[in-house]
C-alpha positions as a LaTeX table, in Angstrom:
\begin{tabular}{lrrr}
\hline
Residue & $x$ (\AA) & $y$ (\AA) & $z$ (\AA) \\
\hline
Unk1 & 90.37 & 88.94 & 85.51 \\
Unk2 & 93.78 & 90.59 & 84.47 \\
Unk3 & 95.52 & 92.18 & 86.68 \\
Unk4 & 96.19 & 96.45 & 85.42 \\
Unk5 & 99.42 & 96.58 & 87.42 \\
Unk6 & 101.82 & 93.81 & 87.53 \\
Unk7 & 102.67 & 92.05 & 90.94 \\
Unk8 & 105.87 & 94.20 & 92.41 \\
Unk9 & 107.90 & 90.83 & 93.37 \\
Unk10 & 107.60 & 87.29 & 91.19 \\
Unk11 & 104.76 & 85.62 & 93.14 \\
Unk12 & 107.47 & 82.67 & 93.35 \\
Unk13 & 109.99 & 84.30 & 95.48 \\
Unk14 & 109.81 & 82.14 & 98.61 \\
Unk15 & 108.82 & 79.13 & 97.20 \\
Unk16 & 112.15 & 79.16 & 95.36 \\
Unk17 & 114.55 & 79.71 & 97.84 \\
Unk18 & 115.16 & 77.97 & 101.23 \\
Unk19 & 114.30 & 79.92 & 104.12 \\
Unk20 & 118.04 & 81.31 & 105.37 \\
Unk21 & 119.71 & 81.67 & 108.87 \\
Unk22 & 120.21 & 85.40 & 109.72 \\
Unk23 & 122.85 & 86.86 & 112.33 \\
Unk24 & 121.56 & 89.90 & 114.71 \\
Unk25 & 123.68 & 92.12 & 116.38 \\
Unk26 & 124.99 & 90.86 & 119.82 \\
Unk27 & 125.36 & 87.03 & 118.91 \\
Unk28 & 122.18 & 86.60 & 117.75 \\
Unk29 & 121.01 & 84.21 & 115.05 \\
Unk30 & 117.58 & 83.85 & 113.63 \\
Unk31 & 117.05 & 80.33 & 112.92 \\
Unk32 & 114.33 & 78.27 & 110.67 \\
Unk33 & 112.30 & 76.50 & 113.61 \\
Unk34 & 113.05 & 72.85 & 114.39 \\
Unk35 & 110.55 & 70.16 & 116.03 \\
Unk36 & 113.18 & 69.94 & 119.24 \\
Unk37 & 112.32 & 73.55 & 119.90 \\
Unk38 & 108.69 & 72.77 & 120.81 \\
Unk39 & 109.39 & 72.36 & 125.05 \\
Unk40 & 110.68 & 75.97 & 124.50 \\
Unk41 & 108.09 & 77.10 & 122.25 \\
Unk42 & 105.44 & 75.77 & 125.20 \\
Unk43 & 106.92 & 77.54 & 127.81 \\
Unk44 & 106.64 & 80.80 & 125.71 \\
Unk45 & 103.08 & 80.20 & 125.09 \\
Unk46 & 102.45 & 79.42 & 128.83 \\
Unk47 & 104.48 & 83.04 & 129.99 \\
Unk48 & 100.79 & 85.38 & 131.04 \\
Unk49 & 102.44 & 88.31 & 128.66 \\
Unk50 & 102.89 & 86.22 & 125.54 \\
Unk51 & 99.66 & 85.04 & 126.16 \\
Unk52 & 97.96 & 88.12 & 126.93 \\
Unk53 & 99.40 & 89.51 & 123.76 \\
Unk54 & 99.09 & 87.00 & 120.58 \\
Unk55 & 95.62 & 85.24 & 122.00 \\
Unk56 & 97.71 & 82.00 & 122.13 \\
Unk57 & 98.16 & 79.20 & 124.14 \\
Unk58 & 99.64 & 75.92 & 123.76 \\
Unk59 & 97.99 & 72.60 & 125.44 \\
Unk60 & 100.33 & 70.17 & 125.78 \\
Unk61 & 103.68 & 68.92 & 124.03 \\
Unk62 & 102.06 & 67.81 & 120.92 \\
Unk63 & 100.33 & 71.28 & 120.36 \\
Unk64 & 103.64 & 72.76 & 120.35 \\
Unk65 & 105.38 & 69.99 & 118.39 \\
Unk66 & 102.92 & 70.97 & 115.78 \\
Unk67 & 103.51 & 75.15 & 116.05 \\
Unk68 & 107.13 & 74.45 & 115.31 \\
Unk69 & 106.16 & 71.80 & 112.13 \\
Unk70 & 103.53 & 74.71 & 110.37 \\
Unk71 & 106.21 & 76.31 & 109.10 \\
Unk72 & 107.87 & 74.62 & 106.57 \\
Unk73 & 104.56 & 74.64 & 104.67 \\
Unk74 & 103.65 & 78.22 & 105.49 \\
Unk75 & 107.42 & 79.25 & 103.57 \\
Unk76 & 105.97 & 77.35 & 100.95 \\
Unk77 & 102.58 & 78.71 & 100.90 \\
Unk78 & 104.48 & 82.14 & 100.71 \\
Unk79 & 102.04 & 83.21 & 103.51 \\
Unk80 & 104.04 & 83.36 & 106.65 \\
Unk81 & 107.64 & 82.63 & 107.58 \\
Unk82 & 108.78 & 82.57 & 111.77 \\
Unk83 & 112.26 & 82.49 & 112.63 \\
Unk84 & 113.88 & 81.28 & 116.19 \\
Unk85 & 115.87 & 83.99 & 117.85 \\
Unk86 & 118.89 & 82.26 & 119.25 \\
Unk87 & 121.83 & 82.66 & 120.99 \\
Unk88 & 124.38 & 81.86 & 119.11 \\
Unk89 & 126.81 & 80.66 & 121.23 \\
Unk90 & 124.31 & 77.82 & 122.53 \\
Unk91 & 121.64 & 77.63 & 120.01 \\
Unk92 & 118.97 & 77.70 & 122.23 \\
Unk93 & 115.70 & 79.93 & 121.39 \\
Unk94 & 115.39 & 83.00 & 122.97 \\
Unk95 & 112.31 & 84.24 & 121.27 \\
Unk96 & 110.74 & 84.56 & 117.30 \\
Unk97 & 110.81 & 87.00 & 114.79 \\
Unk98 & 108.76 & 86.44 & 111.97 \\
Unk99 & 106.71 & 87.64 & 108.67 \\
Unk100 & 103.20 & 87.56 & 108.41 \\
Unk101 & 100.52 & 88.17 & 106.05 \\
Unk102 & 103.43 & 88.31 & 103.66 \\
Unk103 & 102.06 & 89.90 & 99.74 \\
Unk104 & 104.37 & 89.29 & 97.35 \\
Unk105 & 102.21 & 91.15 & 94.65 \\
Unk106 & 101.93 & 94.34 & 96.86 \\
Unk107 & 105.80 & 93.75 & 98.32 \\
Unk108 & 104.58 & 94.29 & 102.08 \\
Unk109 & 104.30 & 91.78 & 105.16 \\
Unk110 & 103.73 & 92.33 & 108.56 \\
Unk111 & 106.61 & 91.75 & 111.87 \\
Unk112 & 105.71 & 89.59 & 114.66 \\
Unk113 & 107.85 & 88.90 & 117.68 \\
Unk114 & 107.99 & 87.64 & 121.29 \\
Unk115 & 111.18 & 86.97 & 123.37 \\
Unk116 & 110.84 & 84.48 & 126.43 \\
Unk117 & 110.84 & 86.47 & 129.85 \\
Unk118 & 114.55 & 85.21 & 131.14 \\
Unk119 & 115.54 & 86.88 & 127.55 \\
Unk120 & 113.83 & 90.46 & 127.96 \\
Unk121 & 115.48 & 94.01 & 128.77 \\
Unk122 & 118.23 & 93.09 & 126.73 \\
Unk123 & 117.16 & 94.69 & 123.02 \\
Unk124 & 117.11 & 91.34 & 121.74 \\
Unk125 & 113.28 & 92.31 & 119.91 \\
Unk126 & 115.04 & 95.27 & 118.19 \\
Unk127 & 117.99 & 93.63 & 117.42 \\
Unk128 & 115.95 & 90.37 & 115.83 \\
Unk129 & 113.28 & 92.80 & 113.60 \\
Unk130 & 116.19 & 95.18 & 112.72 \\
Unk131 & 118.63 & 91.99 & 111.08 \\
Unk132 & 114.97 & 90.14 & 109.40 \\
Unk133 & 114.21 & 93.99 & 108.22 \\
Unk134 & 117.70 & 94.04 & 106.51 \\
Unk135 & 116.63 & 90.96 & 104.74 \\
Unk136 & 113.52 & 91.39 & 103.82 \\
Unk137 & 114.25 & 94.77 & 102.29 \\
Unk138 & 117.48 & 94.13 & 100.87 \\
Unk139 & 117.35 & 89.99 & 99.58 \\
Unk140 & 113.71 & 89.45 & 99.27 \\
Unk141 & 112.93 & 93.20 & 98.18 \\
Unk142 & 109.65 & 93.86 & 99.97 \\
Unk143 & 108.68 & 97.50 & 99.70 \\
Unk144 & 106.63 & 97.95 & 102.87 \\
Unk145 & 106.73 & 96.62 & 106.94 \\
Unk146 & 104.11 & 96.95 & 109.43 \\
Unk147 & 104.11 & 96.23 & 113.15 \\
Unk148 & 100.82 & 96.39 & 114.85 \\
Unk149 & 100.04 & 95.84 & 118.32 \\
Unk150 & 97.92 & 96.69 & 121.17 \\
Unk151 & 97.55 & 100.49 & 121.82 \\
Unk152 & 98.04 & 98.98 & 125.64 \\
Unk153 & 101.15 & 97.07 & 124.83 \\
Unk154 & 103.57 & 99.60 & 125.64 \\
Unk155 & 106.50 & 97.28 & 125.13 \\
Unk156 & 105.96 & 96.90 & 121.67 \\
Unk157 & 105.53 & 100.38 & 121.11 \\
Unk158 & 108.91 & 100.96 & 122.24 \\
Unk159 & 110.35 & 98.59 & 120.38 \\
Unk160 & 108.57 & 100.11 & 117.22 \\
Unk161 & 109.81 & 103.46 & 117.74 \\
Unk162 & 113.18 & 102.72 & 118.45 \\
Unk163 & 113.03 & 100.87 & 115.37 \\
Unk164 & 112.35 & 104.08 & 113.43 \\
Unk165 & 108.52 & 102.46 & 113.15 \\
Unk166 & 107.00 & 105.50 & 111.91 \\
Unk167 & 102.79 & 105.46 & 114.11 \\
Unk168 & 100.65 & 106.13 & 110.80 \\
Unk169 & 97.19 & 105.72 & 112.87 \\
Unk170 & 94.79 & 103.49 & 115.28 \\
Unk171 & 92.48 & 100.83 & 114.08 \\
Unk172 & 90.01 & 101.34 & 117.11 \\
Unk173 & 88.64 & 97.95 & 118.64 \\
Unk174 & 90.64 & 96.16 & 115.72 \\
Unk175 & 91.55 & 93.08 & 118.40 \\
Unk176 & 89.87 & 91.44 & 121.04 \\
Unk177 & 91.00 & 90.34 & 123.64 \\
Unk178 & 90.45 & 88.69 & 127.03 \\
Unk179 & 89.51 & 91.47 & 128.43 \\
Unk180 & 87.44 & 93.03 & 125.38 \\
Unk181 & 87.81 & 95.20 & 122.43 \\
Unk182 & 91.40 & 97.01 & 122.20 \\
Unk183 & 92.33 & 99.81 & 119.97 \\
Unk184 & 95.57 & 99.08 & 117.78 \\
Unk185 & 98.36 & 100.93 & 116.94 \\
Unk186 & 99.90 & 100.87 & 113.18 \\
Unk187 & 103.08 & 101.36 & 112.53 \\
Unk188 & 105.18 & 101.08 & 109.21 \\
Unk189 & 108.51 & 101.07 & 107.74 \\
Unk190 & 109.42 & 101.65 & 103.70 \\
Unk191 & 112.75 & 100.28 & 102.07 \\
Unk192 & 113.88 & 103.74 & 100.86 \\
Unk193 & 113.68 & 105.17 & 104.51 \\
Unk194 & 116.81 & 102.92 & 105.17 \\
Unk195 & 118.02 & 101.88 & 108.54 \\
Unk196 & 117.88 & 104.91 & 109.71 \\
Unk197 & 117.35 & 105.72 & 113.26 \\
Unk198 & 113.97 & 106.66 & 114.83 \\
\hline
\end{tabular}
């Protein structure tokens, strides 16, 4: 079936490009991931928060080996695309930052993140979704962000608002978790509101 209105971005744009390193405020860099990262990526997933929060854990070294390998293929796929938050005086991970459910036809995607707990109280979430938001509004030309989360994750909600994350509604029992149904809060972000503050 024909489409009646044209996809906003060419429904190539990832696949053609190589997935870049961004710099963040405050000596950040937001790195593709590499398979050396996975003993830090297993920690994350074994920190109660993270798991409390993304449903997620990690069994074992091979497990993570293989989170940090997806996403080669999921750049390709043009589906998903995770970055490394580092430090960039060392290079070591910090955290991710990443793009998911990315529509190329509709110009929209969704932010993840997570920051280890030795890394936290520092703005390093802001400061990693407010350099990947530069890029993907700017360079890849996406028309639309949204950051959901939790109506009980009150850290992300901060981190949305201070992000300028305008709340446009709750998805009631949208997630389940371990301890049952939770409402979720959406929040969004359009390219012509800028970088301007909340």
């Amino acid at each position: 079936m024909p489409l009646l209105v044209p996809p906003v971005l060419p429904l190539d744009s990832l696949r053609t490009i190589r997935q870049p390193r961004l710099t963040a405020a405050g000596g950040l860099t937001l790195r593709p991931w590499r398979v050396d990262d996975a003993a830090t990526v297993r920690a994350a997933f074994e920190c109660p928060e993270i798991q409390r929060w993304h449903l997620r854990r990690l069994d074992g070294e091979d497990e993570a080996r293989e989170w940090t390998a997806q996403w080669p293929a999921r750049w390709a796929a043009q589906t998903d695309a995770s970055w490394a938050v580092t430090a960039e005086r060392t290079g070591e991970p910090l955290g991710q930052v990443g793009l998911r459910e990315i529509r190329l036809d509709q110009a929209s995607a969704e932010i993840s993140y997570w920051v280890l707990p030795a890394a936290r109280g520092r703005g390093l979430a802001g400061r990693a979704v407010r350099a990947l938001q530069a890029w993907a509004f700017d360079r890849l030309g996406l028309h639309r962000l949204e950051l959901r989360h939790s109506s009980a994750n009150r850290a992300s909600c901060r981190v949305a608002d201070k992000l300028g994350f305008a709340v446009e509604g709750m998805l009631r029992g949208a997630w389940r978790h371990a301890d049952g149904w939770h409402d979720v809060h959406l929040h969004a972000r359009l390219r012509e509101e800028g970088d301007r503050p909340a």
